[in-house]
Coordinates of C-alpha atoms in Angstrom, one line a residue:
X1 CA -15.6 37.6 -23.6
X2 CA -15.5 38.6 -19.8
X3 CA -19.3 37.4 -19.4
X4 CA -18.7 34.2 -21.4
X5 CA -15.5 33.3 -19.4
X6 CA -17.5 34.4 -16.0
X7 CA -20.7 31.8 -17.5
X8 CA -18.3 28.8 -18.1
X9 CA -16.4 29.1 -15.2
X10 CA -19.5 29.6 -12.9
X11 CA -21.2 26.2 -15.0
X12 CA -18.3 24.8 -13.9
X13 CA -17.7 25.3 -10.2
X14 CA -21.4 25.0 -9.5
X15 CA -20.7 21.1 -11.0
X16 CA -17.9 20.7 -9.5
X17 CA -19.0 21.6 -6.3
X18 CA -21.9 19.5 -6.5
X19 CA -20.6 16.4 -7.6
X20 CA -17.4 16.8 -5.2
X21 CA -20.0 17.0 -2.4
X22 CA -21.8 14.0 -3.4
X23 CA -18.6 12.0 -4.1
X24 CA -16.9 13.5 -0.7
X25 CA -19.9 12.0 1.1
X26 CA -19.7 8.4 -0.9
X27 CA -16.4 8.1 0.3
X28 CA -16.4 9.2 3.7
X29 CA -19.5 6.5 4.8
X30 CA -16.9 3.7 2.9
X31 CA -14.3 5.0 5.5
X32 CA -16.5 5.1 8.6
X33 CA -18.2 1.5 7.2
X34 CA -14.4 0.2 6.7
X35 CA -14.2 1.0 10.7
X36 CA -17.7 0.3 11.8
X37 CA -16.7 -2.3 13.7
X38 CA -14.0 -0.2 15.7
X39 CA -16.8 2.8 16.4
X40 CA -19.9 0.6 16.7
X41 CA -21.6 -0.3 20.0
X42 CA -18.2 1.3 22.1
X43 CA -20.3 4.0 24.2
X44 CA -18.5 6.8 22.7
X45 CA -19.0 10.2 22.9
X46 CA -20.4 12.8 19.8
X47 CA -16.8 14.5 20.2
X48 CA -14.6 11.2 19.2
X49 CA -17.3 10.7 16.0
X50 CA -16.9 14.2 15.3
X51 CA -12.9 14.4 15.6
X52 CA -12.6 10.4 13.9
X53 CA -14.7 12.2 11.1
X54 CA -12.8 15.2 10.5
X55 CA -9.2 13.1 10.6
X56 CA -10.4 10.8 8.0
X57 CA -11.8 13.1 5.5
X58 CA -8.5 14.3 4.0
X59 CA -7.4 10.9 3.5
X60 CA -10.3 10.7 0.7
X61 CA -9.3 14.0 -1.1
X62 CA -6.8 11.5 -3.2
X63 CA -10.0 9.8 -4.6
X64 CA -12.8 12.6 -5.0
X65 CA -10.6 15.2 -6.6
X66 CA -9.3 13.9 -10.2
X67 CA -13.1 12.0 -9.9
X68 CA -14.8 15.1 -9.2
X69 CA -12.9 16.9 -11.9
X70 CA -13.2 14.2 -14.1
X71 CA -16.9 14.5 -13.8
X72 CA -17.8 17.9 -13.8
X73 CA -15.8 18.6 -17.1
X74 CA -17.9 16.1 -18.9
X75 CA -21.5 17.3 -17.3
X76 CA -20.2 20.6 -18.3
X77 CA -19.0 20.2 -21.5
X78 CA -22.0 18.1 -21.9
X79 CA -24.6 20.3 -20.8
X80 CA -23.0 23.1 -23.6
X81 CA -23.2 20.5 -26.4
X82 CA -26.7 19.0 -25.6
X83 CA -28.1 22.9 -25.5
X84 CA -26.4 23.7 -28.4
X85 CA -24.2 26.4 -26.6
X86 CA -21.2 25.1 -28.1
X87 CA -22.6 25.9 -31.9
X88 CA -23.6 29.3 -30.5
X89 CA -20.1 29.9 -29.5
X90 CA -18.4 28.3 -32.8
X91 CA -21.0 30.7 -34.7
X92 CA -19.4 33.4 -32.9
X93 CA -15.6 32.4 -33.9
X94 CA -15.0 30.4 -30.5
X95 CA -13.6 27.5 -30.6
X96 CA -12.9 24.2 -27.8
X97 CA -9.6 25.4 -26.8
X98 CA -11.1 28.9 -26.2
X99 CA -13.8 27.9 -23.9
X100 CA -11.2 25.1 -22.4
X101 CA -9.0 28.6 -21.7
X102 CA -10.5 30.1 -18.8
X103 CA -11.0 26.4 -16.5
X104 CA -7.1 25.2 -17.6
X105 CA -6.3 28.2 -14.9
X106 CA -8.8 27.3 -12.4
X107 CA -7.5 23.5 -12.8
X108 CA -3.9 24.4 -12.0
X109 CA -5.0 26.2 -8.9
X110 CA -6.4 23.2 -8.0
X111 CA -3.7 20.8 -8.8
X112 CA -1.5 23.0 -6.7
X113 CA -4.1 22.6 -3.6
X114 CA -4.0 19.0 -4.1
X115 CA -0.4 18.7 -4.1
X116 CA -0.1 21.2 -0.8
X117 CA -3.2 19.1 0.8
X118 CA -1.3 15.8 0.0
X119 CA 2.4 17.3 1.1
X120 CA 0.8 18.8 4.2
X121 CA -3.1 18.2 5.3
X122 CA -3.0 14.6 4.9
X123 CA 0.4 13.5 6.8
X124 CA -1.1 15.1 9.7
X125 CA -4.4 13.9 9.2
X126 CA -3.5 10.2 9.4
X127 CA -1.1 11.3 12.1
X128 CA -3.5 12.1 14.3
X129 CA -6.4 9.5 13.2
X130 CA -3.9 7.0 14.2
X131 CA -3.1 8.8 17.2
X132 CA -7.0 8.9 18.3
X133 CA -7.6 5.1 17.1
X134 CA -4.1 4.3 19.7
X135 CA -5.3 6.6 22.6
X136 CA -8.9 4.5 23.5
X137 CA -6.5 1.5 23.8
X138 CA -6.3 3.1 27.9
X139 CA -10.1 3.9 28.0
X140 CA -11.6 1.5 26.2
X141 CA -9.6 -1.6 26.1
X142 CA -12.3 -3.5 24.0
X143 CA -11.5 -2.0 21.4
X144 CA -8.1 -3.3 21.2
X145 CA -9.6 -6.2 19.3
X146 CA -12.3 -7.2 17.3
X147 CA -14.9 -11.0 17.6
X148 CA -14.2 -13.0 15.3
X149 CA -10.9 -12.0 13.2
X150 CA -7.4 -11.3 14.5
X151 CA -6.4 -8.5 15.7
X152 CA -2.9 -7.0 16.6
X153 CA -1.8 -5.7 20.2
X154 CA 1.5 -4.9 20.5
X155 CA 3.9 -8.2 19.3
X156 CA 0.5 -10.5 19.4
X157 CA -2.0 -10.9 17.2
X158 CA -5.2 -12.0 19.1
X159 CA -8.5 -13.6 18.1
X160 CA -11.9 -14.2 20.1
X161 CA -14.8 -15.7 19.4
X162 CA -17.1 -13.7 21.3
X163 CA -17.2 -10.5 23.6
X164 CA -19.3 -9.8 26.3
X165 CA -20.0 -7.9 29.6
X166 CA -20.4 -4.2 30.7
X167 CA -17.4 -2.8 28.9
X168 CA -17.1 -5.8 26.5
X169 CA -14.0 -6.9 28.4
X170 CA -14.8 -10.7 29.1
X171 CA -13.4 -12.8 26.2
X172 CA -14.4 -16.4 25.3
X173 CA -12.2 -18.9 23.1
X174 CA -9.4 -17.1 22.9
X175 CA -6.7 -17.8 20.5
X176 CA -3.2 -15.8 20.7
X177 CA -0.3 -15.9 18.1
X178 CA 2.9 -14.0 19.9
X179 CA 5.4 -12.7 16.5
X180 CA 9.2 -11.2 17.8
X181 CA 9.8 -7.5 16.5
X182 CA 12.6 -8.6 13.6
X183 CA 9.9 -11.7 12.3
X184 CA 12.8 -14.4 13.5
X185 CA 11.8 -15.5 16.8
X186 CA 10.2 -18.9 17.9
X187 CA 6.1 -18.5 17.1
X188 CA 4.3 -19.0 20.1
X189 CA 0.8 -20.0 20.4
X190 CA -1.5 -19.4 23.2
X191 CA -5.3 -21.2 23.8
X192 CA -7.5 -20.4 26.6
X193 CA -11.4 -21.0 27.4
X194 CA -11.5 -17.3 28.4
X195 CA -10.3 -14.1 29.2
X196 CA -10.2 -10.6 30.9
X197 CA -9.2 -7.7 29.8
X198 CA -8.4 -5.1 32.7
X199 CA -6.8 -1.2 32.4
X200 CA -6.5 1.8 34.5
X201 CA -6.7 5.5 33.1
X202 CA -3.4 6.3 34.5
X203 CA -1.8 3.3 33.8
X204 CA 0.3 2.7 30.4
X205 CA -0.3 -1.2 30.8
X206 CA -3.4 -3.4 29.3
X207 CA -4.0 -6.8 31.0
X208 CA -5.5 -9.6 29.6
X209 CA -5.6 -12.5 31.8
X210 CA -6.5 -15.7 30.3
X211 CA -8.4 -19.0 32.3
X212 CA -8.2 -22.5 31.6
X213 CA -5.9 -22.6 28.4
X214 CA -2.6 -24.0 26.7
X215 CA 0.1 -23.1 25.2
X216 CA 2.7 -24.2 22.0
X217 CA 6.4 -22.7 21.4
X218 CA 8.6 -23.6 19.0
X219 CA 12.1 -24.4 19.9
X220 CA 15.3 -23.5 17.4
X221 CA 17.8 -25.9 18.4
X222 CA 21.2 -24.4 17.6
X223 CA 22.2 -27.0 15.6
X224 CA 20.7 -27.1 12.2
X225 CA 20.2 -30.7 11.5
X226 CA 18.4 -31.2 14.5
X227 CA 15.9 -28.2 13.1
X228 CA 14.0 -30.4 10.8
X229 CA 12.8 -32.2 13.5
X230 CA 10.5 -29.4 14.6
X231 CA 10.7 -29.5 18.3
X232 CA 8.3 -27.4 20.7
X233 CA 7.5 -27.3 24.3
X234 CA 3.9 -27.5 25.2
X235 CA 2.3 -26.3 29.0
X236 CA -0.9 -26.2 30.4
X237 CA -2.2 -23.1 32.9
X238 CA -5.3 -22.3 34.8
X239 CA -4.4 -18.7 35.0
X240 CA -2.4 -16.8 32.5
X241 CA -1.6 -13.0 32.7
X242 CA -0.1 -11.1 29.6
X243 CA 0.6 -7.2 29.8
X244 CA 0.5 -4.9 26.9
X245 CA 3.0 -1.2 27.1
X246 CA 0.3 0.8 25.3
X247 CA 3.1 3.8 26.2
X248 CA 4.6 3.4 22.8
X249 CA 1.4 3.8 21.4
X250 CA 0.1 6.7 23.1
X251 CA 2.9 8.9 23.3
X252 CA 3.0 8.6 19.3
X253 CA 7.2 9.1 19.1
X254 CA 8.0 10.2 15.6
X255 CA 11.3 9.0 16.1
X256 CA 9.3 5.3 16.5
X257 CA 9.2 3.5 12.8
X258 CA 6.8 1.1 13.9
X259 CA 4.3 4.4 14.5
X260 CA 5.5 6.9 12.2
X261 CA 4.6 5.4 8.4
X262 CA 5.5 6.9 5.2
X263 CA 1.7 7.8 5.1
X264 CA 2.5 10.6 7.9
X265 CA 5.6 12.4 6.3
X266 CA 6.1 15.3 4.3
X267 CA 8.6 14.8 0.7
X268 CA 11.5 16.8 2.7
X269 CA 10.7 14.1 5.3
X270 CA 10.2 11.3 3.3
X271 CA 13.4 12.2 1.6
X272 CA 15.5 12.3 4.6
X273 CA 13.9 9.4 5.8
X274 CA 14.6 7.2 2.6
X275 CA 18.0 8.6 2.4
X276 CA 18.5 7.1 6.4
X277 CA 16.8 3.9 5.0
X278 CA 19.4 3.1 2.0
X279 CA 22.0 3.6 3.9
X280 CA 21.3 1.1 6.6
X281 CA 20.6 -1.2 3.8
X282 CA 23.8 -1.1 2.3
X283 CA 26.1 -1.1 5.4
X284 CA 23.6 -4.6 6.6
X285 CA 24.2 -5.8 3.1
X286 CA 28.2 -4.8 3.6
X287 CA 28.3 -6.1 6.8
X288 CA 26.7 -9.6 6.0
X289 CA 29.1 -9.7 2.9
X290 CA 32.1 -9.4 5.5
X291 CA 30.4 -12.1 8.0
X292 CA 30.3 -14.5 5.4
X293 CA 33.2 -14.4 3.9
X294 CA 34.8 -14.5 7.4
X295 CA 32.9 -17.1 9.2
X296 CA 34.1 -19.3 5.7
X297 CA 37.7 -18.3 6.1
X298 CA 37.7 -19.4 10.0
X299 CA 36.1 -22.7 9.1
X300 CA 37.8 -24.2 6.1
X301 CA 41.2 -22.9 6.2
X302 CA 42.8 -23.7 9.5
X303 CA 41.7 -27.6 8.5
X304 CA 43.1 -27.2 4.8
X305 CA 46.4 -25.4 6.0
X306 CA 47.1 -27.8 8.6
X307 CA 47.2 -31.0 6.2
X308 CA 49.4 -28.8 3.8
X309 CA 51.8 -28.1 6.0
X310 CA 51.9 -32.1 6.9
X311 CA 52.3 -32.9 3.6
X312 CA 55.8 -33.7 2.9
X313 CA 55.5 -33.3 -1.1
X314 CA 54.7 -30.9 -3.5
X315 CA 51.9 -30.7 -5.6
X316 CA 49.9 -28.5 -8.0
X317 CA 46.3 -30.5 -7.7
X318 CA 42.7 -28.5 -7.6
X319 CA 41.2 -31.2 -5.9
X320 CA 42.2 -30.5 -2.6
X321 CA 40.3 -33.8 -1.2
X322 CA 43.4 -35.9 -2.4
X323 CA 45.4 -34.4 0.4
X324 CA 43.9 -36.2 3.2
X325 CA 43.2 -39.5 4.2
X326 CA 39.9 -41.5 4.3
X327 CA 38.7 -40.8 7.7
X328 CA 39.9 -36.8 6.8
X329 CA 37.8 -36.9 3.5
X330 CA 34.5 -37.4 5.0
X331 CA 35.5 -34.8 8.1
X332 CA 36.3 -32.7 5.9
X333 CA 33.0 -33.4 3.6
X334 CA 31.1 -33.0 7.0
X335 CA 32.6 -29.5 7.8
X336 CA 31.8 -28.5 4.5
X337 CA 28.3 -29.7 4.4
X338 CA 27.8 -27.9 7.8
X339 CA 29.0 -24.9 7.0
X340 CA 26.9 -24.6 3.4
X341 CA 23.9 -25.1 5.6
X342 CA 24.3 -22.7 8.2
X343 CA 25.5 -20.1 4.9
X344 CA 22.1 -21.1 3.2
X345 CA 20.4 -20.5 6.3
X346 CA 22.1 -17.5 7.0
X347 CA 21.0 -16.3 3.1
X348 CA 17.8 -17.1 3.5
X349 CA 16.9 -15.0 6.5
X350 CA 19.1 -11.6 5.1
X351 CA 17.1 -12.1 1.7
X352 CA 13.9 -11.6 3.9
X353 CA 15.6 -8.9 6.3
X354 CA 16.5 -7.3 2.5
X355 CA 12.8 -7.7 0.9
X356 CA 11.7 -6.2 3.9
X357 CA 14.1 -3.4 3.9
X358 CA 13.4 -3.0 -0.3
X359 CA 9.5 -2.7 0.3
X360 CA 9.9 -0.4 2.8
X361 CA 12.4 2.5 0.5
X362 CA 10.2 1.5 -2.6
X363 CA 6.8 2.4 -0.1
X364 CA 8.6 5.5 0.7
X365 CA 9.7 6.3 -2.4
X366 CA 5.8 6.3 -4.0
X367 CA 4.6 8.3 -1.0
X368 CA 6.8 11.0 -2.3
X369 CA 5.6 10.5 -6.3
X370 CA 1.7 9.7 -5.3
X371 CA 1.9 13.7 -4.0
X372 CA 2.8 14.9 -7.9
X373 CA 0.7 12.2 -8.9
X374 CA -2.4 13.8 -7.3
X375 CA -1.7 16.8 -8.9
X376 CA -1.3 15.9 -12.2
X377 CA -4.4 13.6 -12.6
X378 CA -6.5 16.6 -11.9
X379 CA -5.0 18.7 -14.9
X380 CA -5.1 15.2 -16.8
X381 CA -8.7 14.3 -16.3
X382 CA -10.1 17.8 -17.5
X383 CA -7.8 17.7 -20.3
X384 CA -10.0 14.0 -20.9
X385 CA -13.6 14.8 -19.2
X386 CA -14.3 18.4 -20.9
X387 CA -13.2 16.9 -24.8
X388 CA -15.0 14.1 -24.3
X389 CA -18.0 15.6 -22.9
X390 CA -18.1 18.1 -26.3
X391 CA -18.0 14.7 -28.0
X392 CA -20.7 13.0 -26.5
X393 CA -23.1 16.0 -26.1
X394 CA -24.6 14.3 -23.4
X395 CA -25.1 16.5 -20.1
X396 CA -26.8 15.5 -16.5
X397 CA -26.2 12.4 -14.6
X398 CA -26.7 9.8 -17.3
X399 CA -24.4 8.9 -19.7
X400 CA -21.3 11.0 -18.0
X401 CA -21.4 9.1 -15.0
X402 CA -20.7 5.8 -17.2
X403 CA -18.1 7.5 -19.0
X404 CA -16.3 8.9 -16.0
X405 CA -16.2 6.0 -13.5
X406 CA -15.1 4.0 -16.2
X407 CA -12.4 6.1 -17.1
X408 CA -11.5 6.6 -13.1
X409 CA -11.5 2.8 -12.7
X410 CA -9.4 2.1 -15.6
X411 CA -7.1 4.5 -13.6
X412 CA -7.5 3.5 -10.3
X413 CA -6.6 0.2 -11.0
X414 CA -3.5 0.5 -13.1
X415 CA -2.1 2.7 -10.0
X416 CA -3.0 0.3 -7.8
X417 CA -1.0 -2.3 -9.8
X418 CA 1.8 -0.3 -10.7
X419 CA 2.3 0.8 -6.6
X420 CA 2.2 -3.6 -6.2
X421 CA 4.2 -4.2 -8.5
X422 CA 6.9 -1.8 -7.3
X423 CA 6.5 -2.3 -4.1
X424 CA 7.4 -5.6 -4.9
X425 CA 10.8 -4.5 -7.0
X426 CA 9.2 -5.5 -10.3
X427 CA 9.5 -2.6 -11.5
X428 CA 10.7 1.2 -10.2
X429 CA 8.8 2.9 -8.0
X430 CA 8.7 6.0 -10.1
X431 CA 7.1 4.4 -12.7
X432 CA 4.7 2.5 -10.9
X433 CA 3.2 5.3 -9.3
X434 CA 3.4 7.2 -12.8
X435 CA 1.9 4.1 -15.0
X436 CA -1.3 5.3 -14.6
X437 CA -1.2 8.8 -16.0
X438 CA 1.7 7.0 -18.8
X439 CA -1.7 5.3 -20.2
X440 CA -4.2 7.9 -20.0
X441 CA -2.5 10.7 -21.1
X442 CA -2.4 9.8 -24.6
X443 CA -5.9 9.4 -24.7
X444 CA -6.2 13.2 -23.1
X445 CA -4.3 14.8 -26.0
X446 CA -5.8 12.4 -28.3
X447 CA -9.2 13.6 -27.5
X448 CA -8.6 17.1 -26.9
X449 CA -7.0 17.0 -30.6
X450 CA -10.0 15.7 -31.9
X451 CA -12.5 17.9 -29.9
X452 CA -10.9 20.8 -30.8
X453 CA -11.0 19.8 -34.9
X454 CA -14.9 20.3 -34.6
X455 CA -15.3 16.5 -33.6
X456 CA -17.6 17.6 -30.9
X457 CA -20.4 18.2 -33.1
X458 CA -20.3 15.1 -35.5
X459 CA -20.9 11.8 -34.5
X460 CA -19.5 10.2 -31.5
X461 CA -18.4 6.8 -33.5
X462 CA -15.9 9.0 -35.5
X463 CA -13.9 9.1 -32.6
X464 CA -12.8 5.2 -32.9
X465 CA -12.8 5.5 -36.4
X466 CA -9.1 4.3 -36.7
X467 CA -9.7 1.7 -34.3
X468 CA -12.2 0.1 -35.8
X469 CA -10.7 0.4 -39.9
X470 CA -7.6 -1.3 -38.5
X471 CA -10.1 -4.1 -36.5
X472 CA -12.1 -4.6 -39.7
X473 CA -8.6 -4.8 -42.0
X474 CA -7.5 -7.5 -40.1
X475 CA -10.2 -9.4 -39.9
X476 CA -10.3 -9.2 -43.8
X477 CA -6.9 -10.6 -43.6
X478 CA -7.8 -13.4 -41.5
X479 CA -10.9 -14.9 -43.4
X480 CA -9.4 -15.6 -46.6
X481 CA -7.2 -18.2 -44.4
X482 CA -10.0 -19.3 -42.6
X483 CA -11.7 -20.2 -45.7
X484 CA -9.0 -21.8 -47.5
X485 CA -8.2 -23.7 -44.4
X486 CA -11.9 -25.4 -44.2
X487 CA -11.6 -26.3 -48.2

């Protein structure tokens, strides 16, 4: 049994290996062709390629692990049913779950090195591919932004038409959008002909100075009413300089939110982290309760109270207006009108303060499940691909390539779904990041059931058997009534 455990586990690794190679590869050239246009053309050095390279490839492993397993269980698998190895094997007395015994080890190791790789390699990973992306902001300020599509600096969100010169530092048609930190600010909008962007090595500032341009601003009036008609101030300049404080960005703080993502933290982290987050969101929502309620106090009852008091009878009414004179009615009306729309007002900006604040726990919160995730979808896809590759007795690159990147797919896209739709509060974040493995789990015990009931060596269209007798009695019980419905 020793030899035949050593044979399958070799068949296996030599697959996996192979096809995790491949995969590895196929997803790192997406990565570096997602950020071509941040590497290409920028004079840099073999050693930032080299270092940009070997930060990104962790942030892959995600993706090419459950595939790769997913795939080398069914070549494997496969490959033994096609050469008849399987019936050599039953002929002996060795069933599925036998041969499945020695890899269900061999998979758990490598769940457990997924999880540690996604609790430990990849926060630092994007860490410090951030980090390197940030740092050529001093020594190549080019690549700060990108021709043709906006790109953000600081609080600014810039967009150029074309880039040109020695170190791609002249800008022509620029367009600037200026955003405050908290999202609430006046938007400012900034035009010029050209640019020029100028830094120094030992400087922590980038300047762009802009030629021949204009700018909008918004203006908030502080009264409301006056709001809707949309005020702004417009200027004209011949020379316009704007400095960037890259310091932020180079010195990396991990006490910074706006540098330090979920992405970047371990689960003892993230858990602190989130734990920081909640409670800031329950002493805003706390605190905007008590404003509210105050600021409606201060303005209604003084003016009630004081017509009381004047009120030389006694009465029991709920409509308060019949206290006070004409003129006093529509003052009174005014106040109240006022004060609903500064309230609504006031509403509507904490309900975006809130989403915001939601969005970023429930972000947090599938950072930490996405970790267990990884490592469950690699014991779930071999518990899927090595059944499924007995059933279809089809080994090689063919027909398990269809099989698995259909099955991946499927998955992929219900986690992406279930993380948006979480994200988004629609549902809980610990079952948006499990929804994926809630679907396809069945169909791994499912399958296994039936590979291990000698379903492997009989036809594959057995397998849907029950699918396709409950298809074919309903459609029995739907043509009866299509007939009598045409007669």
């Amino acid at each position: 049994m020793k030899i035949l455990d050593k044979y399958i586990t070799s068949s296996f690794l030599s697959t996996f290996f192979s096809v995790g190679i491949i995969l590895f590869l196929i997803f790192i050239l997406q990565g570096i062709w997602l950020f071509i246009s941040e590497i290409a053309g920028k004079d840099l050095d073999l050693m930032f390629i080299v270092k940009f390279l070997i930060y990104y490839s962790p942030i892959v492993i995600p993706m090419v692990l459950p595939l790769s397993v997913l795939l080398a269980s069914i070549m494997t698998f496969g490959t033994f049913s096609e050469n008849y190895e399987f019936a050599a094997m039953k002929s002996s007395g060795i069933s599925l779950a036998r041969a499945m015994k020695p890899l269900i080890f061999l998979i758990v190791l490598i769940s457990i090195a997924s999880f540690f790789t996604a609790n430990n390699i990849i926060p630092q990973s994007q860490y410090e591919f951030i980090k390197l992306r940030k740092n050529i902001l001093q020594e190549k300020p080019s690549m700060a932004i990108s021709a043709g599509q906006f790109s953000k600096v600081a609080d600014y969100y810039i967009k150029v038409e074309k880039k040109y010169g020695e170190f791609e530092n002249l800008l022509d048609d620029v367009t600037i959008h200026k955003v405050s930190r908290t999202g609430s600010g006046a938007p400012l909008v900034i035009k010029s002909e050209s640019g020029e962007f100028l830094s120094n090595e030992n400087s922590n500032f980038l300047q762009l100075i802009l030629y021949n341009g204009y700018y909008y601003e918004d203006v908030i009036p502080k009264n409301y009413n006056d709001r809707n008609r949309m005020p702004f101030a417009k200027s004209e300049f011949k020379k316009y300089i704007i400095n960037f404080d890259l310091s932020p960005m180079n010195k990396m703080d991990v006490n910074d939110s706006e540098v330090l993502t979920h992405q970047m933290l371990k689960i003892s982290e993230l858990r602190y982290t989130i734990d920081s987050l909640e409670t800031i969101r329950n002493k805003e929502i706390q605190s905007f309760t008590d404003n509210i309620h105050q600021s409606l106090s201060v303005a209604t009852t003084p003016v009630v109270l004081d017509t009381v008091k004047k009120s030389k009878t006694k009465t029991s009414t709920t409509d308060l207006l019949s206290l006070f004179k004409g003129y006093e009615k529509s003052r009174v009306l005014e106040i109240a009108k006022t004060n609903l729309s500064n309230i609504m007002y006031s509403i509507e900006n904490n309900k975006f303060d809130q989403e915001f604040r939601s969005k970023n726990i429930n972000s947090h919160w599938l950072s930490v499940h996405d970790k267990f995730v990884i490592a469950y979808s690699c014991l779930m896809m071999f518990f899927i691909g090595a059944p499924l590759g007995a059933i279809i007795r089809k080994g090689g690159i063919g027909l398990p390539i269809v099989f698995a990147f259909s099955i991946f797919i499927i998955f992929h896209f219900i986690n992406v779904f279930g993380k948006k739709v979480a994200q988004e509060d629609g549902i809980t974040p610990f079952v948006g990041a499990w929804m994926s493995s809630f679907v396809l789990t069945p169909l791994a015990f499912y399958l296994t059931s039936k590979a291990t009931n000698d379903l492997g060596v009989m036809d594959m269209t057995n397998l849907f058997d029950p699918i396709t007798q409950r298809i074919r009695q309903l459609w029995q019980k739907i043509k009866p009534k299509k007939k009598e419905e045409n007669e």
